[in-house]
Coordinates of C-alpha atoms and ligand atoms in Angstrom, one line a residue:
X1 CA -0.9 -21.1 -4.6
X2 CA -1.7 -17.6 -3.3
X3 CA -1.8 -15.2 -6.1
X4 CA -0.3 -11.7 -6.3
X5 CA -2.9 -9.6 -7.8
X6 CA -1.7 -6.7 -10.0
X7 CA -4.7 -6.3 -12.3
X8 CA -6.9 -4.1 -10.3
X9 CA -8.0 -2.1 -13.3
X10 CA -9.6 -5.1 -15.0
X11 CA -11.5 -6.4 -12.0
X12 CA -11.2 -5.6 -8.3
X13 CA -12.0 -7.7 -5.3
X14 CA -15.1 -6.5 -3.4
X15 CA -14.3 -4.9 -0.1
X16 CA -15.6 -6.9 2.9
X17 CA -17.3 -3.8 4.3
X18 CA -19.2 -3.4 1.0
X19 CA -20.4 -7.0 1.2
X20 CA -21.6 -6.4 4.8
X21 CA -23.5 -3.3 3.7
X22 CA -25.2 -5.3 0.9
X23 CA -26.1 -8.2 3.2
X24 CA -27.3 -5.7 5.9
X25 CA -30.3 -4.6 3.8
X26 CA -31.1 -7.8 2.0
X27 CA -33.7 -10.0 3.6
X28 CA -35.0 -7.2 5.8
X29 CA -37.8 -5.9 3.6
X30 CA -38.4 -6.4 0.0
X31 CA -39.5 -3.6 -2.2
X32 CA -39.3 -2.1 -5.7
X33 CA -38.4 1.6 -5.4
X34 CA -41.6 2.3 -7.5
X35 CA -43.9 0.6 -4.9
X36 CA -45.9 2.8 -2.6
X37 CA -45.7 0.4 0.4
X38 CA -43.1 0.4 3.2
X39 CA -40.9 -2.0 1.3
X40 CA -40.9 0.5 -1.6
X41 CA -40.2 3.4 0.7
X42 CA -37.1 1.6 2.1
X43 CA -35.9 0.8 -1.4
X44 CA -36.2 4.5 -2.3
X45 CA -34.4 5.5 0.8
X46 CA -31.5 3.1 0.1
X47 CA -31.3 4.5 -3.5
X48 CA -31.2 8.0 -2.3
X49 CA -28.6 7.2 0.3
X50 CA -26.4 5.6 -2.4
X51 CA -27.0 8.6 -4.7
X52 CA -25.8 11.0 -2.0
X53 CA -22.6 8.9 -1.5
X54 CA -21.8 8.9 -5.2
X55 CA -22.5 12.6 -5.5
X56 CA -20.3 13.3 -2.6
X57 CA -17.3 11.4 -4.0
X58 CA -17.4 13.2 -7.3
X59 CA -18.4 16.6 -5.7
X60 CA -21.5 16.9 -7.9
X61 CA -22.9 20.3 -8.6
X62 CA -26.2 21.1 -6.8
X63 CA -29.1 20.1 -8.9
X64 CA -27.2 17.4 -10.8
X65 CA -28.6 13.8 -11.1
X66 CA -27.0 10.4 -10.6
X67 CA -28.4 7.9 -13.0
X68 CA -27.5 4.3 -12.0
X69 CA -26.5 2.0 -14.8
X70 CA -25.1 -1.5 -15.2
X71 CA -21.5 -0.1 -15.3
X72 CA -19.2 2.3 -17.1
X73 CA -19.9 1.0 -20.6
X74 CA -23.6 1.7 -20.3
X75 CA -22.9 5.1 -18.7
X76 CA -20.6 6.1 -21.5
X77 CA -23.1 5.0 -24.1
X78 CA -25.8 7.0 -22.4
X79 CA -23.6 10.1 -22.2
X80 CA -22.7 10.0 -25.9
X81 CA -25.8 8.7 -27.5
X82 CA -28.2 10.4 -25.0
X83 CA -26.5 13.8 -25.6
X84 CA -26.3 13.3 -29.4
X85 CA -30.0 12.4 -29.7
X86 CA -31.1 15.3 -27.5
X87 CA -28.8 17.8 -29.2
X88 CA -29.1 16.9 -32.9
X89 CA -31.2 20.0 -33.6
X90 CA -28.3 22.2 -32.3
X91 CA -25.5 20.5 -34.2
X92 CA -23.7 17.3 -35.1
X93 CA -20.1 17.6 -34.0
X94 CA -18.8 15.4 -31.1
X95 CA -15.2 15.6 -30.0
X96 CA -13.4 12.7 -28.3
X97 CA -9.7 11.9 -27.6
X98 CA -7.7 9.2 -29.4
X99 CA -7.3 7.2 -26.2
X100 CA -10.9 6.9 -25.0
X101 CA -12.2 3.6 -23.7
X102 CA -13.5 1.4 -26.4
X103 CA -17.1 2.0 -25.2
X104 CA -16.8 5.7 -26.0
X105 CA -15.0 5.0 -29.3
X106 CA -17.6 2.5 -30.4
X107 CA -20.5 4.7 -29.3
X108 CA -19.0 7.5 -31.3
X109 CA -18.5 5.2 -34.4
X110 CA -22.2 4.2 -34.2
X111 CA -23.2 7.9 -34.1
X112 CA -20.9 8.6 -37.1
X113 CA -23.0 6.1 -39.1
X114 CA -26.1 8.2 -38.1
X115 CA -24.6 11.4 -39.6
X116 CA -22.8 12.8 -36.6
X117 CA -19.3 14.2 -37.2
X118 CA -16.7 12.7 -34.8
X119 CA -13.5 14.6 -34.3
X120 CA -10.7 12.8 -32.6
X121 CA -8.1 14.9 -30.8
X122 CA -4.6 13.3 -30.7
X123 CA -2.4 12.9 -27.6
X124 CA 1.4 13.4 -27.2
X125 CA 3.8 10.5 -26.5
X126 CA 2.9 10.7 -22.8
X127 CA -0.8 10.4 -23.6
X128 CA -1.6 14.0 -22.8
X129 CA -4.3 15.7 -24.8
X130 CA -3.5 18.5 -27.2
X131 CA -5.7 21.1 -25.5
X132 CA -4.9 23.8 -28.1
X133 CA -6.3 21.6 -30.8
X134 CA -9.3 20.8 -28.7
X135 CA -10.0 24.5 -28.3
X136 CA -9.7 25.1 -32.0
X137 CA -11.8 22.1 -32.9
X138 CA -14.9 23.3 -31.0
X139 CA -17.2 25.1 -33.4
X140 CA -20.9 26.2 -33.2
X141 CA -22.0 22.8 -34.3
X142 CA -20.3 21.0 -31.4
X143 CA -22.7 19.4 -29.0
X144 CA -20.3 17.3 -26.8
X145 CA -16.7 16.9 -25.8
X146 CA -15.9 13.5 -24.2
X147 CA -12.4 13.1 -22.6
X148 CA -11.4 10.5 -20.0
X149 CA -10.0 11.6 -16.7
X150 CA -7.4 8.9 -16.5
X151 CA -6.5 6.1 -18.9
X152 CA -6.6 2.6 -17.5
X153 CA -3.9 1.3 -19.9
X154 CA -1.2 3.9 -19.5
X155 CA -2.2 5.7 -16.3
X156 CA -2.0 9.2 -17.8
X157 CA -4.2 11.8 -16.0
X158 CA -5.6 14.6 -18.2
X159 CA -5.8 18.2 -17.0
X160 CA -9.6 18.0 -16.7
X161 CA -9.8 21.4 -15.0
X162 CA -8.1 23.0 -18.0
X163 CA -10.4 21.1 -20.4
X164 CA -13.5 22.0 -18.4
X165 CA -12.5 25.7 -18.5
X166 CA -12.3 25.5 -22.3
X167 CA -15.6 23.7 -22.8
X168 CA -17.5 25.8 -20.3
X169 CA -16.2 29.0 -21.9
X170 CA -17.4 27.7 -25.3
X171 CA -20.7 26.6 -23.9
X172 CA -20.3 23.0 -24.9
X173 CA -21.1 20.1 -22.4
X174 CA -18.1 18.1 -21.2
X175 CA -18.4 14.4 -20.5
X176 CA -15.6 12.8 -18.5
X177 CA -15.1 9.0 -18.2
X178 CA -13.7 8.9 -14.6
X179 CA -13.9 5.1 -14.3
X180 CA -10.1 4.6 -13.8
X181 CA -9.6 7.8 -11.9
X182 CA -12.4 7.5 -9.3
X183 CA -11.1 6.5 -5.9
X184 CA -7.5 7.1 -6.9
X185 CA -7.4 10.9 -7.4
X186 CA -9.7 13.7 -6.4
X187 CA -12.6 14.3 -8.8
X188 CA -14.5 17.5 -8.5
X189 CA -17.3 17.7 -11.1
X190 CA -18.4 21.1 -9.8
X191 CA -15.0 22.9 -9.8
X192 CA -13.7 21.1 -12.9
X193 CA -16.9 22.2 -14.8
X194 CA -17.8 18.6 -15.7
X195 CA -21.4 18.2 -17.1
X196 CA -21.5 14.4 -17.5
X197 CA -19.4 11.9 -15.6
X198 CA -19.0 8.2 -15.8
X199 CA -18.1 6.2 -12.7
X200 CA -18.1 2.4 -12.1
X201 CA -18.6 0.4 -8.8
X202 CA -16.1 -2.4 -9.3
X203 CA -13.2 0.0 -9.9
X204 CA -13.9 1.3 -6.4
X205 CA -14.0 -2.2 -4.8
X206 CA -17.8 -2.3 -5.1
X207 CA -19.8 -5.1 -6.8
X208 CA -19.6 -5.6 -10.6
X209 CA -22.7 -4.7 -12.6
X210 CA -23.2 -1.2 -11.1
X211 CA -22.1 2.2 -12.2
X212 CA -23.5 5.6 -12.8
X213 CA -23.7 8.6 -15.1
X214 CA -23.8 12.0 -13.4
X215 CA -25.8 14.5 -15.3
X216 CA -25.1 18.0 -14.3
X217 CA -27.8 20.7 -13.9
X218 CA -26.8 22.5 -17.2
X219 CA -27.3 19.6 -19.6
X220 CA -30.2 17.5 -20.8
X221 CA -29.9 14.0 -22.3
X222 CA -32.3 11.7 -24.0
X223 CA -32.8 8.1 -22.5
X224 CA -31.4 5.2 -24.4
X225 CA -33.1 2.4 -22.4
X226 CA -36.9 2.9 -22.6
X227 CA -39.5 1.3 -20.4
X228 CA -41.3 2.2 -17.2
X229 CA -39.7 5.5 -16.7
X230 CA -37.5 4.8 -13.6
X231 CA -34.8 7.3 -12.7
X232 CA -36.7 10.4 -14.0
X233 CA -37.3 8.5 -17.3
X234 CA -33.6 8.6 -18.0
X235 CA -32.9 4.9 -17.5
X236 CA -35.9 2.6 -17.3
X237 CA -35.8 -0.8 -15.6
X238 CA -35.9 -1.8 -11.9
X239 CA -32.7 -0.6 -10.2
X240 CA -30.0 -3.1 -9.2
X241 CA -30.7 -2.3 -5.5
X242 CA -28.1 -4.6 -3.8
X243 CA -25.5 -3.6 -6.3
X244 CA -26.3 0.1 -5.8
X245 CA -26.2 -0.2 -2.0
X246 CA -22.7 -1.8 -2.4
X247 CA -21.6 0.9 -4.9
X248 CA -22.7 3.6 -2.5
X249 CA -20.7 2.0 0.4
X250 CA -17.7 1.7 -1.9
X251 CA -17.9 5.4 -2.7
X252 CA -18.1 6.3 1.0
X253 CA -15.0 4.2 1.8
X254 CA -13.1 5.7 -1.2
X255 CA -13.9 9.2 0.0
X256 CA -12.7 8.6 3.5
X257 CA -9.6 6.5 2.7
X258 CA -8.4 7.7 -0.7
X259 CA -5.9 10.2 0.5
X260 CA -3.9 7.8 2.6
X261 CA -4.4 4.8 0.3
X262 CA -3.2 6.7 -2.8
X263 CA -0.1 8.1 -1.0
X264 CA 0.9 4.5 0.1
X265 CA 0.2 3.1 -3.4
X266 CA 2.2 5.9 -5.1
X267 CA 5.3 4.8 -3.1
X268 CA 4.9 1.2 -4.2
X269 CA 4.2 2.3 -7.7
X270 CA 7.4 4.3 -7.8
X271 CA 9.5 1.4 -6.5
X272 CA 7.9 -0.8 -9.2
X273 CA 8.7 1.7 -11.9
X274 CA 12.3 2.4 -10.8
X275 CA 12.9 -1.3 -10.2
X276 CA 11.8 -2.3 -13.7
X277 CA 13.5 0.5 -15.6
X278 CA 16.8 0.2 -13.7
X279 CA 17.0 -3.6 -13.9
X280 CA 15.8 -4.4 -17.4
X281 CA 17.4 -3.2 -20.6
X282 CA 15.1 -1.8 -23.3
X283 CA 12.2 -1.5 -20.9
X284 CA 10.2 1.7 -21.2
X285 CA 7.4 3.3 -19.2
X286 CA 4.2 3.9 -21.2
X287 CA 2.2 7.0 -20.3
X288 CA 3.4 10.0 -18.3
X289 CA 5.9 9.6 -15.6
X290 CA 4.4 12.2 -13.2
X291 CA 0.9 12.9 -14.5
X292 CA -0.2 9.4 -13.8
X293 CA -2.5 7.4 -11.5
X294 CA -0.9 6.7 -8.1
X295 CA -1.6 2.9 -8.5
X296 CA -0.5 2.5 -12.0
X297 CA 2.7 1.2 -13.6
X298 CA 2.8 0.3 -17.3
X299 CA 5.7 -0.6 -19.5
X300 CA 6.7 -1.9 -22.9
X301 CA 9.7 -4.2 -23.6
X302 CA 11.4 -4.4 -27.0
X303 CA 11.4 -7.7 -28.8
X304 CA 8.7 -9.7 -26.9
X305 CA 5.0 -10.1 -26.8
X306 CA 3.0 -8.8 -23.8
X307 CA 0.9 -12.0 -23.8
X308 CA 4.0 -14.2 -23.2
X309 CA 5.0 -12.0 -20.2
X310 CA 1.5 -12.3 -18.8
X311 CA 1.5 -16.1 -19.1
X312 CA 5.0 -16.3 -17.6
X313 CA 4.1 -14.1 -14.7
X314 CA 0.9 -16.2 -14.2
X315 CA 3.1 -19.3 -13.8
X316 CA 4.9 -17.4 -11.0
X317 CA 1.5 -16.6 -9.4
X318 CA 1.4 -13.0 -10.5
X319 CA -1.7 -11.7 -12.3
X320 CA -1.2 -8.8 -14.6
X321 CA -2.4 -7.6 -18.0
X322 CA -1.3 -6.2 -21.3
X323 CA -3.7 -3.3 -21.2
X324 CA -7.3 -3.1 -21.7
X325 CA -9.1 -6.3 -20.6
X326 CA -12.1 -5.2 -22.6
X327 CA -10.4 -5.5 -26.0
X328 CA -7.2 -7.5 -25.4
X329 CA -8.7 -10.7 -26.7
X330 CA -8.7 -9.2 -30.2
X331 CA -4.9 -9.4 -30.3
X332 CA -4.9 -6.1 -32.3
X333 CA -2.4 -3.7 -31.0
X334 CA -4.0 -1.3 -28.5
X335 CA -5.4 1.9 -30.0
X336 CA -4.0 3.7 -26.9
X337 CA -0.4 2.6 -27.5
X338 CA -0.7 3.4 -31.2
X339 CA -2.0 6.9 -30.4
X340 CA 1.2 7.5 -28.4
X341 CA 3.1 7.1 -31.7
X342 CA 4.4 3.5 -31.0
X343 CA 4.7 1.0 -33.9
X344 CA 2.6 -2.1 -34.0
X345 CA 5.6 -4.1 -32.9
X346 CA 6.4 -1.8 -29.9
X347 CA 2.7 -1.8 -28.9
X348 CA 2.7 -5.6 -28.7
X349 CA 5.3 -5.7 -25.9
X350 CA 3.1 -4.1 -23.2
X351 CA 2.7 -4.9 -19.5
X352 CA 0.3 -3.2 -17.2
X353 CA 0.7 -3.6 -13.4
X354 CA -2.2 -2.0 -11.4
X355 CA -1.9 -1.9 -7.7
X356 CA -4.8 -1.7 -5.3
X357 CA -6.2 -1.6 -1.8
X358 CA -4.5 -4.9 -0.8
X359 CA -1.2 -4.5 -2.5
X360 CA 1.9 -4.9 -0.4
X361 CA 5.6 -4.2 -0.6
X362 CA 6.2 -7.9 -0.8
X363 CA 4.1 -8.0 -4.0
X364 CA 6.3 -5.4 -5.6
X365 CA 9.4 -7.2 -4.5
X366 CA 8.1 -10.5 -6.0
X367 CA 7.5 -8.8 -9.3
X368 CA 11.0 -7.2 -9.3
X369 CA 12.5 -10.6 -8.6
X370 CA 10.8 -12.6 -11.3
X371 CA 10.3 -10.1 -14.1
X372 CA 14.0 -9.6 -15.2
X373 CA 14.7 -13.3 -15.7
X374 CA 11.3 -13.8 -17.5
X375 CA 12.2 -11.0 -19.9
X376 CA 15.7 -12.4 -20.4
X377 CA 14.3 -15.9 -21.1
X378 CA 11.6 -14.6 -23.5
X379 CA 14.2 -12.6 -25.4
X380 CA 16.5 -15.6 -25.7
X381 CA 13.7 -17.3 -27.6
X382 CA 12.4 -14.3 -29.5
X383 CA 12.9 -14.2 -33.3
X384 CA 12.5 -10.4 -33.0
X385 CA 15.9 -9.8 -31.2
X386 CA 18.5 -8.6 -33.7
X387 CA 21.2 -11.2 -33.5
X388 CA 24.2 -9.5 -35.1
X389 CA 26.9 -11.5 -33.5
X390 CA 28.0 -13.4 -30.5
X391 CA 29.0 -10.3 -28.6
X392 CA 25.3 -9.5 -28.2
X393 CA 24.5 -12.8 -26.6
X394 CA 22.9 -12.4 -23.2
X395 CA 22.9 -8.6 -23.3
X396 CA 19.2 -8.3 -23.0
Ligands
PMP401 N1 -14.0 3.4 -19.1 C1 -12.7 3.2 -18.6 C2 -11.8 4.3 -18.5 C3 -12.4 1.9 -18.2 O1 -11.1 1.7 -17.7 C4 -13.3 0.8 -18.2 C5 -12.9 -0.6 -17.8 N2 -12.8 -0.7 -16.4 C6 -14.6 1.1 -18.8 C7 -14.9 2.4 -19.2 C8 -15.6 0.0 -18.9 O2 -16.0 -0.5 -17.7 P1 -17.1 -1.7 -17.7 O3 -16.6 -2.8 -18.5 O4 -17.2 -1.9 -16.2 O5 -18.4 -1.2 -18.2

């Protein structure tokens, strides 16, 4: 059976043009970028080419560096731990939001055990950060603010330009996890006054196992992975050259196609959102209706578990998720949905549909056809539905 893929945020297919770019260089000449021979020179050239493409997609400030990593998790760890270790003489306060990716939250928790003070800023019921509280929470001991650009579970996009203006004014470095945002909305590290930025290859239809941390010219970090001193000593270990070449190509494609692609996806997204909300009772959008990623639709449904919806959709050939693939196996309610003020029960009924480069209107129509009867059937079996009398039968 052909699947309908609606889980682009958990993993994305690799674009054929990316695969060709990766094949194009492999087999020609072998070299470690550290080697002085011609193979090494070619490898260095390929790395530089990819760096320029990543820099260009995020509009990096002149003098900034792109540190290639194994993905977004490593880049987030490097941003938090690298800044904390480097800045511990200056202060110990690190500020994050309540809906950061688990890699930021767990890096922050590990720093808390080492004596850093972690301040978590709440969000409103749309998932938007309380910027007044952020401003008031920055004191002279603050060494980093880390706020994600867009959230992969609820699609909400933060006003990064406003946050960047606050942090720059206070002279505190800003780290932005732009993993879910990159390739979907414009990112401008320079204009938004972002000092550190995380980006991941697979979220841009590049290969898995590659990502980067942008380190702007105004900040200094300490390496976390030590070894031979590659990448200016900031991330030792031979670079994942084929992955990085693919990542660079993915950035180049995203930059030239994002405008049209996002406009098209936004239309499909809106059909999906309206179709679900208009045809299913007690269905609610999670995250902001308008300040959201163009490819992102996320819901919660009263009285049922998200996992049962995912399995039922899977039987119909539709692949979706309940939220963050990274922590959904814990079966704990998502910290993101709880931060919106939802109860544990409400947070369990979540469904996230993420569209991408190969989504079609027929995919959206298929979801809108099968989802209402799935919800009805699951509710008919659910012990959570209040059954007050026969007059309620079949209402949901
Ligand atoms: N940050 C955000 C915002 C994410 O959505 C994800 C997951 N795609 C990550 C970080 C972690 O990415 P990875 O598992 O590729 O390291």
